Structures are given as C-alpha cells and as structure tokens.
Coordinates of N, CA and C in Angstrom, one line a residue:
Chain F
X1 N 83.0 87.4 109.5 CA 82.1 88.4 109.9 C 80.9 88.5 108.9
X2 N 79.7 88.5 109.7 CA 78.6 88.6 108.9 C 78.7 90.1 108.1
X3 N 79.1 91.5 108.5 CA 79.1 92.6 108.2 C 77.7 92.9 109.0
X4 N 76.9 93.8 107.8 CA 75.8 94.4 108.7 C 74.7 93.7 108.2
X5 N 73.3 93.0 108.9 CA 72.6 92.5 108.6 C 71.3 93.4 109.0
X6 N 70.0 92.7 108.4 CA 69.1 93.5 108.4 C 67.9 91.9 108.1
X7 N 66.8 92.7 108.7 CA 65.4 91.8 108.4 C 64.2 92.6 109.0
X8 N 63.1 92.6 107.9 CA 63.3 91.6 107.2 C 63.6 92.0 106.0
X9 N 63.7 91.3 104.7 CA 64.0 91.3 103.2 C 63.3 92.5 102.7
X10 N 61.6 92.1 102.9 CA 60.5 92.7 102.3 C 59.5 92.7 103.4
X11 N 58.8 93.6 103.8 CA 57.4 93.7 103.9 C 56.6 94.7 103.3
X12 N 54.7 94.4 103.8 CA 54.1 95.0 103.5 C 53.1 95.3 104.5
X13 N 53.4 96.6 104.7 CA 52.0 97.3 106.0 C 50.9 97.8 105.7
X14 N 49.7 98.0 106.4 CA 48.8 98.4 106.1 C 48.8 99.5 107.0
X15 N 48.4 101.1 106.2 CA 48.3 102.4 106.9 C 48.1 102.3 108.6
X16 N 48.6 102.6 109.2 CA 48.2 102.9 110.8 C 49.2 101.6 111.6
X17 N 49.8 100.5 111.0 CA 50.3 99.7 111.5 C 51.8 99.7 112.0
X18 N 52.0 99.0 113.7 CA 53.6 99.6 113.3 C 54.3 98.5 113.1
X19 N 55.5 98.6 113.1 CA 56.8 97.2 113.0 C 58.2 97.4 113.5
X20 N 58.7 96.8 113.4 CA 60.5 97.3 113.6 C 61.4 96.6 112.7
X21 N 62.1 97.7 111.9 CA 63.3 97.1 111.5 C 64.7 96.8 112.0
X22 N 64.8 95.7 112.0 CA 66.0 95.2 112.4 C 67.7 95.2 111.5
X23 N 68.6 95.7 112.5 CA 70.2 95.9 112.0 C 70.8 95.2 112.9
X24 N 71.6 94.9 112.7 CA 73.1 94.3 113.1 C 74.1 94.2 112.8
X25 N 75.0 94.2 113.7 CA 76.6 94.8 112.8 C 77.6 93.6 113.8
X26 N 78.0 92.7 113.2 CA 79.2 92.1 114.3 C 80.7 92.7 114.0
X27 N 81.0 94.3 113.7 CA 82.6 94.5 113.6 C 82.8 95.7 115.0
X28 N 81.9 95.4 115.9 CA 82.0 96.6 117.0 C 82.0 97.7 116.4
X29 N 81.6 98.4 115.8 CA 81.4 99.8 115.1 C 80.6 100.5 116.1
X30 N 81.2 101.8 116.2 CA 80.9 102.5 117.2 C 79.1 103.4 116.6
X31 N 79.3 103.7 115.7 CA 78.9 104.4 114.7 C 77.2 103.8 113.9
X32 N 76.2 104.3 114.1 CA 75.1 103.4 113.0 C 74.1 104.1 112.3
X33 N 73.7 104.0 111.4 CA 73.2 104.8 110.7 C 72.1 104.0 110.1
X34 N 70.7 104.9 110.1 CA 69.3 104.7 109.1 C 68.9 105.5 108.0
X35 N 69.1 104.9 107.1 CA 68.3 105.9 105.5 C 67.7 105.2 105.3
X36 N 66.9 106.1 104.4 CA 65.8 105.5 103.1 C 66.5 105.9 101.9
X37 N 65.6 105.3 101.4 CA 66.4 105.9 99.5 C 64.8 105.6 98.6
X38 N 64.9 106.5 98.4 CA 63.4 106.9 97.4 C 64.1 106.9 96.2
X39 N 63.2 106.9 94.9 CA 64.1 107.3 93.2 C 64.0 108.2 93.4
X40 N 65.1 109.0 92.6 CA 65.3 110.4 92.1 C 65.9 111.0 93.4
X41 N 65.8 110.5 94.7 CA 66.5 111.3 96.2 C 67.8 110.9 96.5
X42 N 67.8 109.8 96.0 CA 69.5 109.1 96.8 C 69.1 108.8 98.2
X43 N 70.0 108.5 99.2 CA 69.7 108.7 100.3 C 69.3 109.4 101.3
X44 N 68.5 109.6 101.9 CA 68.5 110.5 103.1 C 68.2 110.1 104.8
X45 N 68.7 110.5 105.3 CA 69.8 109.7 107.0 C 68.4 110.3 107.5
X46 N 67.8 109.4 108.5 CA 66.9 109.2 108.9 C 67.1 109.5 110.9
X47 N 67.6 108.1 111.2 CA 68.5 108.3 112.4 C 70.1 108.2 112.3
X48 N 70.5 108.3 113.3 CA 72.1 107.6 113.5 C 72.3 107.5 115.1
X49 N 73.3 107.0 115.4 CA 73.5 106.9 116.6 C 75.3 106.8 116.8
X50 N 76.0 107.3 117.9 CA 77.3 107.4 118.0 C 77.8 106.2 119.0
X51 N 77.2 105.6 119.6 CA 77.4 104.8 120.3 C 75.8 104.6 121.4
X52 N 76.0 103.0 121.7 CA 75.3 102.7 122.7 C 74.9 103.6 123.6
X53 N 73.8 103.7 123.5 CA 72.8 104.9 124.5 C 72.8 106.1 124.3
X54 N 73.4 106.3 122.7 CA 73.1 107.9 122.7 C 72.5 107.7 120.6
X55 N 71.7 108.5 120.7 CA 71.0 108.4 119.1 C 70.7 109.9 118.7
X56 N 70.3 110.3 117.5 CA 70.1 111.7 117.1 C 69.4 111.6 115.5
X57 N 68.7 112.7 116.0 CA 67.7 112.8 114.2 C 68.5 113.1 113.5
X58 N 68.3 112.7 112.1 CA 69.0 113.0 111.2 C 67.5 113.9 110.1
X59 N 68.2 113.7 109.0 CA 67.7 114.9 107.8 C 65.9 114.5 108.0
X60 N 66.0 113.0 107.9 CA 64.3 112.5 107.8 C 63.3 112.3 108.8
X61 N 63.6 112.6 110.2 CA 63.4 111.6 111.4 C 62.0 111.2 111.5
X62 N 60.7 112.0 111.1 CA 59.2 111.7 111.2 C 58.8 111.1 111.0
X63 N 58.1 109.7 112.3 CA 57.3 109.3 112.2 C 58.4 107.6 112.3
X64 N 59.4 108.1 113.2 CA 60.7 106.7 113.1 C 61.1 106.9 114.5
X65 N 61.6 106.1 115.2 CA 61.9 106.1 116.2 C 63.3 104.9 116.4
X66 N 64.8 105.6 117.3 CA 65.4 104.2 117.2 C 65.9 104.2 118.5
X67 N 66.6 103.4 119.1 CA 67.4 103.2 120.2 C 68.3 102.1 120.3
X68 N 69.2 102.1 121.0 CA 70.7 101.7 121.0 C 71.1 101.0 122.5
X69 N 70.8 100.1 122.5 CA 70.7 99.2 124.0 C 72.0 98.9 123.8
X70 N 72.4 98.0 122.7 CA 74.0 97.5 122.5 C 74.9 98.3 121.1
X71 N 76.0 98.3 121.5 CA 76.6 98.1 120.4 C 76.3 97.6 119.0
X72 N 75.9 96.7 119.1 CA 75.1 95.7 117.7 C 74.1 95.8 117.6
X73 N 73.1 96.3 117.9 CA 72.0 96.3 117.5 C 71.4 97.8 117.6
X74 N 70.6 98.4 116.2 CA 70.2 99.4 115.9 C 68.8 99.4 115.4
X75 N 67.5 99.3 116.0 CA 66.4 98.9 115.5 C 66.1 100.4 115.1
X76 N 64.8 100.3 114.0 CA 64.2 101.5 113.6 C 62.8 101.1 113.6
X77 N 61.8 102.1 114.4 CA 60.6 101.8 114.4 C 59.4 102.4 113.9
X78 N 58.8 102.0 113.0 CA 57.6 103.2 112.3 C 56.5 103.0 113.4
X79 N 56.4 103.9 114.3 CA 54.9 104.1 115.1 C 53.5 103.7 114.6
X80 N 53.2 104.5 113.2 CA 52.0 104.4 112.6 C 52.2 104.8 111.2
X81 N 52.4 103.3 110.3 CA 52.7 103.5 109.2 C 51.8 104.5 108.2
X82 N 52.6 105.3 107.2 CA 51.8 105.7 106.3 C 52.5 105.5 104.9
X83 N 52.0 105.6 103.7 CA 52.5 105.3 102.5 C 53.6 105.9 102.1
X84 N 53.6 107.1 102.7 CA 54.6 108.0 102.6 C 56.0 107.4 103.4
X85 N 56.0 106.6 103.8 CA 57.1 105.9 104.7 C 57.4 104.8 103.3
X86 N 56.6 104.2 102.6 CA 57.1 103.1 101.7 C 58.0 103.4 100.9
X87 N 59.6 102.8 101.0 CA 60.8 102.7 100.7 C 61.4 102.0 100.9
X88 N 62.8 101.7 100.3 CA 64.1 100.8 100.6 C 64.4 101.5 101.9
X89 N 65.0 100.9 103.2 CA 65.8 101.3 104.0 C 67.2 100.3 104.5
X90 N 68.0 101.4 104.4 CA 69.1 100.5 104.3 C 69.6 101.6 105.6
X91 N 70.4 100.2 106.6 CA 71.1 100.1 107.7 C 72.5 100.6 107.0
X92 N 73.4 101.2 107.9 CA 75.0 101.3 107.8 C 76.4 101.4 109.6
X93 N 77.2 101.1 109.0 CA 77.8 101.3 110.2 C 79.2 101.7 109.9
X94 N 80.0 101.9 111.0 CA 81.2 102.8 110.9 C 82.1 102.9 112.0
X95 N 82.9 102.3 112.2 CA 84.0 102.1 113.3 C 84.1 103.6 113.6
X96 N 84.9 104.8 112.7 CA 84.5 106.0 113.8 C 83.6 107.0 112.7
X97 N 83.2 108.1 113.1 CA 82.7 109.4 112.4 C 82.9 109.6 111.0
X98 N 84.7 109.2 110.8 CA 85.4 109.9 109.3 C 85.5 108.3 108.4
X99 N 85.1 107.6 109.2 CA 85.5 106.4 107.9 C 83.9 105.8 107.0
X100 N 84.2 105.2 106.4 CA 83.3 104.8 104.9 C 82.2 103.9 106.6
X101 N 81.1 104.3 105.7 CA 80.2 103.2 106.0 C 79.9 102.1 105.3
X102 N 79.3 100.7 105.9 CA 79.2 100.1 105.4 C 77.9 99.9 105.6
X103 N 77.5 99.1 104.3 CA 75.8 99.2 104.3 C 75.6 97.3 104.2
X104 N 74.0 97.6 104.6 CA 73.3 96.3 105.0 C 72.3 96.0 103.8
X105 N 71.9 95.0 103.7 CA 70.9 94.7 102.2 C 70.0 95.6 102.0
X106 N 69.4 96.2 103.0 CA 68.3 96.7 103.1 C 67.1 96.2 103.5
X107 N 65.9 96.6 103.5 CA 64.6 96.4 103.7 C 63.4 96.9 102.7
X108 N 62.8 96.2 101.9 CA 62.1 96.9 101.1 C 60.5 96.9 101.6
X109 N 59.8 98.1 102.0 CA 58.9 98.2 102.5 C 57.5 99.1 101.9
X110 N 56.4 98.1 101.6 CA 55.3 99.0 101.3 C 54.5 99.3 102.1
X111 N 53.5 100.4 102.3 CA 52.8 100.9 102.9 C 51.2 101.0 102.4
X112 N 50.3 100.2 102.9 CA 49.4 100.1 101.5 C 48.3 101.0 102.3
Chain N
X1 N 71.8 125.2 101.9 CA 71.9 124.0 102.8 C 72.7 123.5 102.0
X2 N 73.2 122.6 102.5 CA 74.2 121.8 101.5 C 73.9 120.5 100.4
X3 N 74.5 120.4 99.4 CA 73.6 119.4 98.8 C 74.9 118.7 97.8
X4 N 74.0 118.0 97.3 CA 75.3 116.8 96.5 C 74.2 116.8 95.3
X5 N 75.5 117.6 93.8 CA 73.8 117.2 92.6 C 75.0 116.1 91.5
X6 N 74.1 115.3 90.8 CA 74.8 114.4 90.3 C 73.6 114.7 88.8
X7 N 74.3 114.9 87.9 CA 74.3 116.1 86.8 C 73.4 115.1 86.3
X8 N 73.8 113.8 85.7 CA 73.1 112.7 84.7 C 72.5 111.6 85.6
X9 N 71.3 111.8 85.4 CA 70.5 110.6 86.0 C 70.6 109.3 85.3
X10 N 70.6 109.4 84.2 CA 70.2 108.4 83.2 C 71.5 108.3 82.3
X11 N 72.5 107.2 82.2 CA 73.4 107.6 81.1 C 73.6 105.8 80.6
X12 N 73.9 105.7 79.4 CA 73.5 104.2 78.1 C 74.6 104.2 77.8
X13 N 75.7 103.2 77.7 CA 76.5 103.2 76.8 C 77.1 102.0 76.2
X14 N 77.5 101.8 75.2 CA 77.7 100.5 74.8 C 79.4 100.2 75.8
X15 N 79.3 98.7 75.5 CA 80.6 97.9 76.3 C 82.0 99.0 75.6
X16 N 83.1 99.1 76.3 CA 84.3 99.6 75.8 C 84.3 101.1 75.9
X17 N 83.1 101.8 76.3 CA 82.6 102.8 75.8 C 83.8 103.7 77.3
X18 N 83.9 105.3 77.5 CA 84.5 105.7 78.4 C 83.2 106.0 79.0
X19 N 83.3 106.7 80.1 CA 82.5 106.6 81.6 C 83.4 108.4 82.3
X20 N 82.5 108.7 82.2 CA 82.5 109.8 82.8 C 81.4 110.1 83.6
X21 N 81.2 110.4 85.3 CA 79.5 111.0 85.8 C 80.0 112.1 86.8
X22 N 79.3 112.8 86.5 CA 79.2 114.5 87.3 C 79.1 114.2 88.7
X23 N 79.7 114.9 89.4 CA 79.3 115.3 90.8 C 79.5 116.3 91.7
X24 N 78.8 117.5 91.8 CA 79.5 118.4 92.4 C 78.4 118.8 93.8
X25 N 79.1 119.2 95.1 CA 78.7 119.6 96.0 C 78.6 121.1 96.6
X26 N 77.8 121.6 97.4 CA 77.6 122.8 97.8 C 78.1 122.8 99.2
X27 N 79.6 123.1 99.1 CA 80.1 123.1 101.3 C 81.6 123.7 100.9
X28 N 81.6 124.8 101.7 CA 83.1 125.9 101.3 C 84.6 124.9 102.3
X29 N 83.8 124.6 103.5 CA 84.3 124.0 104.2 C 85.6 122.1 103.8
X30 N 86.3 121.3 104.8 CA 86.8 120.2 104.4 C 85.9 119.4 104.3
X31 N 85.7 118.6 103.5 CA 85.2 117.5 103.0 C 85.7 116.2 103.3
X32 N 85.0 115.3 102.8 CA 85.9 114.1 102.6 C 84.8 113.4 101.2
X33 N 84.8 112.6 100.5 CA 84.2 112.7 99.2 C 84.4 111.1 99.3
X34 N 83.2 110.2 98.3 CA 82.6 109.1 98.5 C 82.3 109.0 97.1
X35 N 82.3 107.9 96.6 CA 81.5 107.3 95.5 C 81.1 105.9 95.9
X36 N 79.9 105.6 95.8 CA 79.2 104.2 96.1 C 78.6 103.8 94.9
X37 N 78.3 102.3 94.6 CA 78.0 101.9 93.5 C 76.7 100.9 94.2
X38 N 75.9 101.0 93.9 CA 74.5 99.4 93.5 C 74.2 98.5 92.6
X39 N 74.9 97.6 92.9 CA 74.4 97.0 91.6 C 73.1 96.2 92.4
X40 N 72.4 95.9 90.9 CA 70.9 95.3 91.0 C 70.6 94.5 92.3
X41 N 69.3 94.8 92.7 CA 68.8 94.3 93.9 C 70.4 94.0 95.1
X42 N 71.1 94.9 95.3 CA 72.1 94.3 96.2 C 72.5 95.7 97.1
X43 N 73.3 95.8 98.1 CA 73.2 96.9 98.6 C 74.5 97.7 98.4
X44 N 74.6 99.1 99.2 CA 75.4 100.0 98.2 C 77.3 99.4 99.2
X45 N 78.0 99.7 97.6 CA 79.5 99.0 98.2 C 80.4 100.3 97.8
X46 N 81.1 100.9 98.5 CA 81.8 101.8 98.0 C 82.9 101.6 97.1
X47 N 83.1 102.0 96.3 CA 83.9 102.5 94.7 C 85.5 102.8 95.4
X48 N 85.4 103.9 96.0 CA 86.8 104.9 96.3 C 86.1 106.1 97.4
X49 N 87.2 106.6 98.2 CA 86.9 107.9 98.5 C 88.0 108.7 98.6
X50 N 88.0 109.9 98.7 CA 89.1 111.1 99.1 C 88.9 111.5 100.4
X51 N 90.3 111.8 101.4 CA 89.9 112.3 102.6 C 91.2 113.5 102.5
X52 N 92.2 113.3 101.3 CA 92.9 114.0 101.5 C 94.8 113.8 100.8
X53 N 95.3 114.4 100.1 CA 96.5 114.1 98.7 C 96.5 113.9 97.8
X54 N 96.7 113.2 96.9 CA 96.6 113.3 95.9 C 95.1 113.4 95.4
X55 N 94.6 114.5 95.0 CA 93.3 114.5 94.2 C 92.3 113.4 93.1
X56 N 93.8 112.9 92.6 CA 93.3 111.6 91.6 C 93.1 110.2 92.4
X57 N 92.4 109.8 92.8 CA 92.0 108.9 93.7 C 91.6 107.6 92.6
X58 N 92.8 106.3 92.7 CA 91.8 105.1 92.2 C 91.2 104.1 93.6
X59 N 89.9 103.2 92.4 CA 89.4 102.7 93.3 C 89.4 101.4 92.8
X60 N 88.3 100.9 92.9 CA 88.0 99.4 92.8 C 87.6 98.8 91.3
X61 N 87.7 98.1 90.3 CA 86.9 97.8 89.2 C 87.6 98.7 88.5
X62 N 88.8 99.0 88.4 CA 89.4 100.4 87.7 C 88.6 101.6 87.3
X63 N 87.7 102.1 88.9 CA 87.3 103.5 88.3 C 88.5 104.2 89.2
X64 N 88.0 105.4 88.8 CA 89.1 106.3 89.3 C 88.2 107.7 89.5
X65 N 88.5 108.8 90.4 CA 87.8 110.0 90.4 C 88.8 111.1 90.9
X66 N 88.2 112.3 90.4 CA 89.0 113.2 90.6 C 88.8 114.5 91.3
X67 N 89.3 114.8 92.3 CA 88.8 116.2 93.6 C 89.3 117.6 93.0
X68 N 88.4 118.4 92.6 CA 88.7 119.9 92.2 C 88.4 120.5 92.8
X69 N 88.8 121.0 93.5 CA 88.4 121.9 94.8 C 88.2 123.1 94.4
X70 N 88.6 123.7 93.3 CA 87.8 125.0 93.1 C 86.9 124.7 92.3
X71 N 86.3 123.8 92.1 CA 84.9 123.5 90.9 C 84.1 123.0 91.9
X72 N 84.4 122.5 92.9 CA 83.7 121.6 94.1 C 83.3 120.7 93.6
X73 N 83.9 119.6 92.8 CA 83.6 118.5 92.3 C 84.5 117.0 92.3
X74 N 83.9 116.2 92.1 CA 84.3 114.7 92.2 C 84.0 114.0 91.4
X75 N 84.2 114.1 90.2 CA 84.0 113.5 89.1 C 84.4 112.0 88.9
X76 N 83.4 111.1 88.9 CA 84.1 109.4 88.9 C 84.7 109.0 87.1
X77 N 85.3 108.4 87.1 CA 86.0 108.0 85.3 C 86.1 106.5 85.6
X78 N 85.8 106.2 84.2 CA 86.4 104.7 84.2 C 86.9 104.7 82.5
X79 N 88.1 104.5 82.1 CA 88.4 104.3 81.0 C 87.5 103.5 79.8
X80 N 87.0 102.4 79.8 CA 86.2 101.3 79.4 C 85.5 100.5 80.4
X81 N 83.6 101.1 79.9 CA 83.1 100.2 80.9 C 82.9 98.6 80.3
X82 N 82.4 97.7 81.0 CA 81.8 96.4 80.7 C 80.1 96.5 81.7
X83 N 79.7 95.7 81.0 CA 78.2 95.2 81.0 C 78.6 95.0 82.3
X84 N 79.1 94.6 83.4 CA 78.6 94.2 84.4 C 79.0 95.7 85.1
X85 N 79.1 96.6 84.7 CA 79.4 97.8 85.5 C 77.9 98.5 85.9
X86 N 77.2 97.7 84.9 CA 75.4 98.3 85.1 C 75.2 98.7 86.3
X87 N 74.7 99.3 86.8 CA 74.6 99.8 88.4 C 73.8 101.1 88.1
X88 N 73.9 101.9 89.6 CA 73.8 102.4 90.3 C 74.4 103.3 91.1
X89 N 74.4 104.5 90.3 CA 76.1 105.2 91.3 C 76.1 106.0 92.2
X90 N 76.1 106.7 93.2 CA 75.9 107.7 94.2 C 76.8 108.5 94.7
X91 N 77.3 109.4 94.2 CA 78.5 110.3 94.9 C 77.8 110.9 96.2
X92 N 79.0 111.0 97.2 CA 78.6 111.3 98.6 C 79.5 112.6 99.5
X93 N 79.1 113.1 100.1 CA 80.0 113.9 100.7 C 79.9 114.6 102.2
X94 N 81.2 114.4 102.8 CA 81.0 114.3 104.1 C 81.6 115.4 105.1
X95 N 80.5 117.1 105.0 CA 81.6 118.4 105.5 C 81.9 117.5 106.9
X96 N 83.1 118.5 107.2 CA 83.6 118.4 108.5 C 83.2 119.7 109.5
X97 N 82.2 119.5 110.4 CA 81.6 119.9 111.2 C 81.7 120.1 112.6
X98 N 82.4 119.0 112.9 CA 82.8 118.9 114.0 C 81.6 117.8 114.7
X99 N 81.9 117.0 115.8 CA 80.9 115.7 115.9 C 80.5 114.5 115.3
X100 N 79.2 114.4 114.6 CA 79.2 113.1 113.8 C 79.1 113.9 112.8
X101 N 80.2 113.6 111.7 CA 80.3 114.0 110.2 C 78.9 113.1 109.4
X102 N 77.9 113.5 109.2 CA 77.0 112.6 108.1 C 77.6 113.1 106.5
X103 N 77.0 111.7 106.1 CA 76.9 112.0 105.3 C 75.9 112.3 104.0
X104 N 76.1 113.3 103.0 CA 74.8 113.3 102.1 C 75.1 112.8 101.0
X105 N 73.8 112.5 100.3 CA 74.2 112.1 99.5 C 73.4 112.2 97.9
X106 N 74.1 112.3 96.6 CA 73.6 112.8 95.3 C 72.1 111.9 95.3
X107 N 71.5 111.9 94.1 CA 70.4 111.6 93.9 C 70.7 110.2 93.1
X108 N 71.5 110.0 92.6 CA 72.0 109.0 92.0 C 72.0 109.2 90.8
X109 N 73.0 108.2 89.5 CA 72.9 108.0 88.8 C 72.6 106.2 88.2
X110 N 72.1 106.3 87.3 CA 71.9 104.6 87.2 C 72.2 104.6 85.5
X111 N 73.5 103.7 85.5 CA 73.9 103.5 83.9 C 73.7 102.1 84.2
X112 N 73.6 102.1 82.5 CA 73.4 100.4 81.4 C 74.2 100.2 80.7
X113 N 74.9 99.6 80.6 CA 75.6 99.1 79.6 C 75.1 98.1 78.5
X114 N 75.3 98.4 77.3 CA 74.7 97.5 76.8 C 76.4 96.8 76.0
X115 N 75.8 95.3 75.4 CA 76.6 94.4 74.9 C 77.4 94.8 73.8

C-alpha cells in the first residue's frame, strides 16, 4: 500500500492564481481530511469528507474548495490564491470517524 | 471553544536527558487523546493514543503518556531521549460529538536534542 499520497511536493503561486491539490489514499478509508499547519498553530482542518459524495467545512474553509467523486481521491482547491493561503497542507485519512488518521507528505505552498 | 494548549513550544535537551511535554485540553465531555510526532521535512506519524483503560498508554520509540481526567491532560514522557527523537510533537484531541469526531490540534511542540 502506497498509504496516502499527495502532489505536488512544492509549489509556488502568484496572488489571484488557482491550482488543485492532490490526495490519494489506496486503504479504502471512508474518512478524508484537509489541514494546513502554519508555525505556532499546529493544525487546523480545513475540509473533510465522510464518504464519497458528501464533504463538510471544517475550522478553516475560506477561499478552498473540495469534492469527493471516489473513495480515493480527495482534491483541495484554492479559487484565487492569496498569501494568506501560503502553508504546508497535509492530506489524512481514516477508515472510520474514531480511529487515528493517517497523514500524507504534504504540500508545501507559497503564495507570492 | 475548545482548544488543545501545549505549554512548551521550544524545549533543548542533551541525549539521555528525561522528556516530559504538557498537554492539556478544554472539553468536559469523552475524548479520545492523540500524540503525533514530525520529524524533519516528513509527515506527521502517530506516537500513541487513548480511547479508553488504562490511563497509562505506551507507544512507539518508548514514549509513553498519561490521561488525567480531572487535570484534563495528556502528558507525553519518555524516560531517555536520543538525538534522533528531534521532532516535532503535537498532542491532539478528539471530543465525542456525535457524527464526524474531528480532530484538534495543540500548536506544537518542537524539541532538539543535542549529542
């Protein structure tokens, strides 16, 4: 099993621009989850989703957009980048609600 | 609102040294309790969690943490660290709400070990 994957590594956007971040999970986890992690914040849950076709804001949602076509795949999309979006975001997933998530490398993203 | 504070942002300590890091949460309600670790440029792997018996919970790399439920706290220990324990540590915690349990999470702590 790959676990959960993510791409890309790094980028860099220029204000107003959009992109998608990419997740993938091959252990059928019902469960997926988006943060960012800023210093000094720790994480904060951005989207998540419970299953294919259904998604929900989490603590950060502004200015991100996600949807859940399959089971495996959980994209996150910035509309119209701003600096204020430049962060690590890191993918997770979770077979059900109560168990540990597992996380993906991340994405490290600037906003210039 | 609820929150997760993780007391020492910054903690040094030579090899051999003990390891103790703060963690206490704000939720009257059941929990379930998390510690995740980072090490450098890599993504977060969980340590240990509690969902429930014995309060002394070991985990991976010989840490170990401990659930006090009337302090509301999760305190992570490791007897003796080593240099590769350098990281990044993040206590987490996950009320039960009913639905999707998220989880939050502390602000982190980031120790060094030195040689």
């Amino acid at each position: 099993n790959a676990g959960v994957t993510q791409t890309p590594k790094f980028q860099v956007l220029k204000t107003g621009q959009s992109m998608t971040l990419q997740c993938a999970q091959d252990m059928n986890h019902e469960y997926m989850s988006w943060y960012r992690q800023d210093p000094g914040m720790g994480l904060r849950l951005i989207h998540y989703s419970v299953g294919a076709g259904i998604t929900d804001q989490g603590e950060v949602p502004n200015g991100y957009n996600v949807s859940r076509s399959t089971t495996e795949d959980f994209p996150l999309r910035l509309l119209s980048a701003a600096p204020s979006q430049t962060s690590v975001y890191f993918c997770a997933s979770s077979p059900t609600s109560t168990n540990e998530q597992f996380f993906g490398p991340g994405t490290r993203l600037t906003v210039l | 609102a609820q929150s997760v504070s993780q007391h020492n942002h910054h903690v040094i300590l030579s090899e051999a040294a003990s390891l103790e890091l703060g963690c206490n949460y704000s939720y009257g309600g059941t929990v379930n309790l998390f510690w995740y670790v980072q090490y450098p440029g890599q993504h977060l792997q969980l340590l240990l969690k509690y969902f429930s018996g014995d309060p002394l919970v070991k985990g991976i790399k010989g840490f170990e943490a401990e659930f006090i439920k009337s302090k509301f706290s999760f305190n992570l220990r490791k007897p003796s660290v080593q240099w590769s324990d350098t990281a990044e540590y993040f206590c987490a915690v996950r009320p039960f709400r009913g639905g999707y349990n998220k989880l939050i999470f502390g602000a982190g702590t980031r120790l060094a070990v030195h040689p």
